[in-house]
Every structure is written in C-alpha cells, then in structure tokens.
Amino acid sequence: MLSSRQRGNLAKFFFDSAKLVLAINVLGPVVVPDKSHLSVVVAGFFAVIGFVGIGVLLDREVEL
C-alpha cells in the first residue's frame, strides 16, 4: 500500500498531468488549426477527466 505522502505525490502528479493535457488540448488547435481533429480533442478531454478523477480519488484517500 501507499503511504499518505506517496499518495499525495501521486495525486499531484495526476493533477499536473491533467493540466498539461488540457493545455495541449486547448492550445493545439489554436496553434495548428489544419492538423487538429475533433476525435483527438474529444479524447484529450476524456483523458483530462480520467486524470482528474484518479487524482481526486487518491487525494481523498479512497482505495482504487
């Protein structure tokens, strides 16, 4: 099992990953509009939701 410090660090990692994916997902179509696809944007938002969900579960100390 993970200690509370490890769990906190892992939750922070997932929150930071979600922020990074969201930034790429939002800025990607703006920077290169001809290369963006709707499926990639939708998949990016689902990835952000997943990362935030895992981070919340770890932050609340809920067992996965």
CSV table of N, CA and C in Angstrom, one decimal:
chain,number,residue,atom,x,y,z
A,1,MET,N,0.8,-1.2,0.0
A,1,MET,CA,0.0,0.0,0.0
A,1,MET,C,0.9,1.3,0.0
A,2,LEU,N,0.3,2.3,-0.4
A,2,LEU,CA,1.0,3.6,-0.4
A,2,LEU,C,0.9,4.4,0.9
A,3,SER,N,1.9,5.1,1.3
A,3,SER,CA,1.8,5.9,2.4
A,3,SER,C,1.1,7.2,2.0
A,4,SER,N,0.7,8.0,3.0
A,4,SER,CA,-0.1,9.2,2.7
A,4,SER,C,0.7,10.2,1.9
A,5,ARG,N,2.0,10.2,2.1
A,5,ARG,CA,2.9,11.1,1.3
A,5,ARG,C,3.0,10.7,-0.1
A,6,GLN,N,3.2,9.4,-0.3
A,6,GLN,CA,3.2,8.8,-1.7
A,6,GLN,C,1.9,9.1,-2.4
A,7,ARG,N,0.8,8.9,-1.7
A,7,ARG,CA,-0.5,9.1,-2.3
A,7,ARG,C,-0.7,10.5,-2.7
A,8,GLY,N,-0.2,11.5,-1.8
A,8,GLY,CA,-0.3,12.9,-2.1
A,8,GLY,C,0.5,13.3,-3.3
A,9,ASN,N,1.7,12.7,-3.4
A,9,ASN,CA,2.6,13.0,-4.5
A,9,ASN,C,2.0,12.4,-5.8
A,10,LEU,N,1.4,11.2,-5.8
A,10,LEU,CA,0.8,10.6,-6.9
A,10,LEU,C,-0.4,11.4,-7.4
A,11,ALA,N,-1.2,11.9,-6.4
A,11,ALA,CA,-2.4,12.8,-6.8
A,11,ALA,C,-1.9,14.0,-7.4
A,12,LYS,N,-0.8,14.7,-6.9
A,12,LYS,CA,-0.3,15.9,-7.5
A,12,LYS,C,0.2,15.6,-8.9
A,13,PHE,N,0.8,14.4,-9.1
A,13,PHE,CA,1.3,14.1,-10.5
A,13,PHE,C,0.1,14.0,-11.4
A,14,PHE,N,-1.0,13.3,-11.0
A,14,PHE,CA,-2.2,13.2,-11.9
A,14,PHE,C,-2.8,14.6,-12.2
A,15,PHE,N,-2.9,15.4,-11.2
A,15,PHE,CA,-3.4,16.8,-11.4
A,15,PHE,C,-2.6,17.6,-12.4
A,16,ASP,N,-1.2,17.5,-12.2
A,16,ASP,CA,-0.3,18.2,-13.1
A,16,ASP,C,-0.4,17.6,-14.5
A,17,SER,N,-0.5,16.3,-14.6
A,17,SER,CA,-0.7,15.7,-15.9
A,17,SER,C,-2.0,16.1,-16.6
A,18,ALA,N,-3.1,16.3,-15.8
A,18,ALA,CA,-4.3,16.7,-16.4
A,18,ALA,C,-4.2,18.2,-16.9
A,19,LYS,N,-3.5,19.0,-16.1
A,19,LYS,CA,-3.3,20.4,-16.6
A,19,LYS,C,-2.5,20.4,-17.9
A,20,LEU,N,-1.5,19.6,-18.0
A,20,LEU,CA,-0.7,19.6,-19.2
A,20,LEU,C,-1.5,19.1,-20.4
A,21,VAL,N,-2.2,18.0,-20.2
A,21,VAL,CA,-3.0,17.5,-21.3
A,21,VAL,C,-4.1,18.5,-21.7
A,22,LEU,N,-4.7,19.2,-20.7
A,22,LEU,CA,-5.7,20.2,-21.1
A,22,LEU,C,-5.1,21.4,-21.8
A,23,ALA,N,-3.9,21.8,-21.4
A,23,ALA,CA,-3.2,22.9,-22.1
A,23,ALA,C,-2.9,22.6,-23.5
A,24,ILE,N,-2.4,21.4,-23.8
A,24,ILE,CA,-2.1,20.9,-25.1
A,24,ILE,C,-3.4,20.8,-25.9
A,25,ASN,N,-4.4,20.3,-25.3
A,25,ASN,CA,-5.7,20.1,-25.9
A,25,ASN,C,-6.4,21.4,-26.4
A,26,VAL,N,-6.2,22.4,-25.6
A,26,VAL,CA,-6.8,23.7,-25.9
A,26,VAL,C,-5.9,24.5,-26.8
A,27,LEU,N,-4.6,24.5,-26.6
A,27,LEU,CA,-3.7,25.3,-27.5
A,27,LEU,C,-3.4,24.6,-28.8
A,28,GLY,N,-3.4,23.3,-28.9
A,28,GLY,CA,-3.1,22.6,-30.1
A,28,GLY,C,-3.9,23.1,-31.3
A,29,PRO,N,-5.2,23.1,-31.3
A,29,PRO,CA,-6.0,23.5,-32.4
A,29,PRO,C,-5.8,25.0,-32.7
A,30,VAL,N,-5.5,25.8,-31.8
A,30,VAL,CA,-5.2,27.3,-32.0
A,30,VAL,C,-3.9,27.5,-32.7
A,31,VAL,N,-2.9,26.8,-32.3
A,31,VAL,CA,-1.6,26.9,-32.9
A,31,VAL,C,-1.5,26.3,-34.3
A,32,VAL,N,-2.0,25.1,-34.5
A,32,VAL,CA,-2.0,24.4,-35.8
A,32,VAL,C,-3.4,24.0,-36.1
A,33,PRO,N,-4.3,24.9,-36.7
A,33,PRO,CA,-5.7,24.6,-36.9
A,33,PRO,C,-5.9,23.5,-38.0
A,34,ASP,N,-5.0,23.4,-39.0
A,34,ASP,CA,-5.2,22.5,-40.0
A,34,ASP,C,-4.9,21.0,-39.7
A,35,LYS,N,-4.2,20.8,-38.6
A,35,LYS,CA,-3.8,19.5,-38.1
A,35,LYS,C,-4.7,18.9,-37.0
A,36,SER,N,-5.6,19.7,-36.5
A,36,SER,CA,-6.4,19.3,-35.4
A,36,SER,C,-7.6,18.4,-35.9
A,37,HIS,N,-8.0,17.4,-35.2
A,37,HIS,CA,-9.1,16.6,-35.5
A,37,HIS,C,-10.0,16.5,-34.3
A,38,LEU,N,-11.3,16.5,-34.5
A,38,LEU,CA,-12.3,16.5,-33.4
A,38,LEU,C,-12.1,15.3,-32.5
A,39,SER,N,-11.8,14.2,-33.1
A,39,SER,CA,-11.6,13.0,-32.2
A,39,SER,C,-10.4,13.1,-31.2
A,40,VAL,N,-9.4,13.8,-31.7
A,40,VAL,CA,-8.2,14.0,-30.8
A,40,VAL,C,-8.6,15.0,-29.6
A,41,VAL,N,-9.4,16.0,-30.0
A,41,VAL,CA,-9.8,16.9,-29.0
A,41,VAL,C,-10.7,16.3,-27.9
A,42,VAL,N,-11.7,15.5,-28.4
A,42,VAL,CA,-12.6,14.8,-27.5
A,42,VAL,C,-11.8,13.8,-26.7
A,43,ALA,N,-10.9,13.0,-27.2
A,43,ALA,CA,-10.1,12.1,-26.5
A,43,ALA,C,-9.2,12.8,-25.4
A,44,GLY,N,-8.7,14.0,-25.7
A,44,GLY,CA,-8.0,14.8,-24.8
A,44,GLY,C,-8.8,15.2,-23.6
A,45,PHE,N,-10.1,15.6,-23.8
A,45,PHE,CA,-10.9,16.0,-22.7
A,45,PHE,C,-11.3,14.7,-21.9
A,46,PHE,N,-11.5,13.6,-22.5
A,46,PHE,CA,-11.7,12.4,-21.7
A,46,PHE,C,-10.5,12.0,-20.9
A,47,ALA,N,-9.3,12.2,-21.4
A,47,ALA,CA,-8.1,11.9,-20.7
A,47,ALA,C,-7.9,12.9,-19.5
A,48,VAL,N,-8.3,14.1,-19.7
A,48,VAL,CA,-8.3,15.1,-18.5
A,48,VAL,C,-9.2,14.7,-17.5
A,49,ILE,N,-10.4,14.3,-17.8
A,49,ILE,CA,-11.4,13.8,-16.9
A,49,ILE,C,-10.9,12.6,-16.1
A,50,GLY,N,-10.3,11.7,-16.8
A,50,GLY,CA,-9.7,10.5,-16.1
A,50,GLY,C,-8.6,10.8,-15.2
A,51,PHE,N,-7.7,11.7,-15.6
A,51,PHE,CA,-6.6,12.1,-14.7
A,51,PHE,C,-7.1,12.8,-13.5
A,52,VAL,N,-8.0,13.7,-13.7
A,52,VAL,CA,-8.6,14.5,-12.5
A,52,VAL,C,-9.3,13.5,-11.6
A,53,GLY,N,-10.1,12.6,-12.2
A,53,GLY,CA,-10.8,11.6,-11.3
A,53,GLY,C,-9.9,10.7,-10.5
A,54,ILE,N,-8.8,10.3,-11.1
A,54,ILE,CA,-7.8,9.5,-10.3
A,54,ILE,C,-7.1,10.3,-9.3
A,55,GLY,N,-6.8,11.6,-9.6
A,55,GLY,CA,-6.2,12.5,-8.6
A,55,GLY,C,-7.1,12.7,-7.5
A,56,VAL,N,-8.4,12.9,-7.7
A,56,VAL,CA,-9.4,13.1,-6.6
A,56,VAL,C,-9.5,11.9,-5.8
A,57,LEU,N,-9.6,10.7,-6.4
A,57,LEU,CA,-9.6,9.5,-5.6
A,57,LEU,C,-8.4,9.3,-4.7
A,58,LEU,N,-7.2,9.6,-5.2
A,58,LEU,CA,-6.0,9.5,-4.4
A,58,LEU,C,-6.0,10.6,-3.4
A,59,ASP,N,-6.4,11.8,-3.7
A,59,ASP,CA,-6.4,12.9,-2.7
A,59,ASP,C,-7.3,12.6,-1.6
A,60,ARG,N,-8.4,12.0,-1.8
A,60,ARG,CA,-9.4,11.7,-0.8
A,60,ARG,C,-9.1,10.4,0.0
A,61,GLU,N,-8.0,9.8,-0.4
A,61,GLU,CA,-7.6,8.5,0.2
A,61,GLU,C,-8.6,7.4,0.0
A,62,VAL,N,-9.2,7.3,-1.2
A,62,VAL,CA,-10.1,6.2,-1.5
A,62,VAL,C,-9.3,5.1,-2.1
A,63,GLU,N,-9.5,3.9,-1.7
A,63,GLU,CA,-8.8,2.8,-2.3
A,63,GLU,C,-9.2,2.5,-3.7
A,64,LEU,N,-8.3,2.3,-4.6
A,64,LEU,CA,-8.6,2.0,-6.0
A,64,LEU,C,-8.9,0.5,-6.2
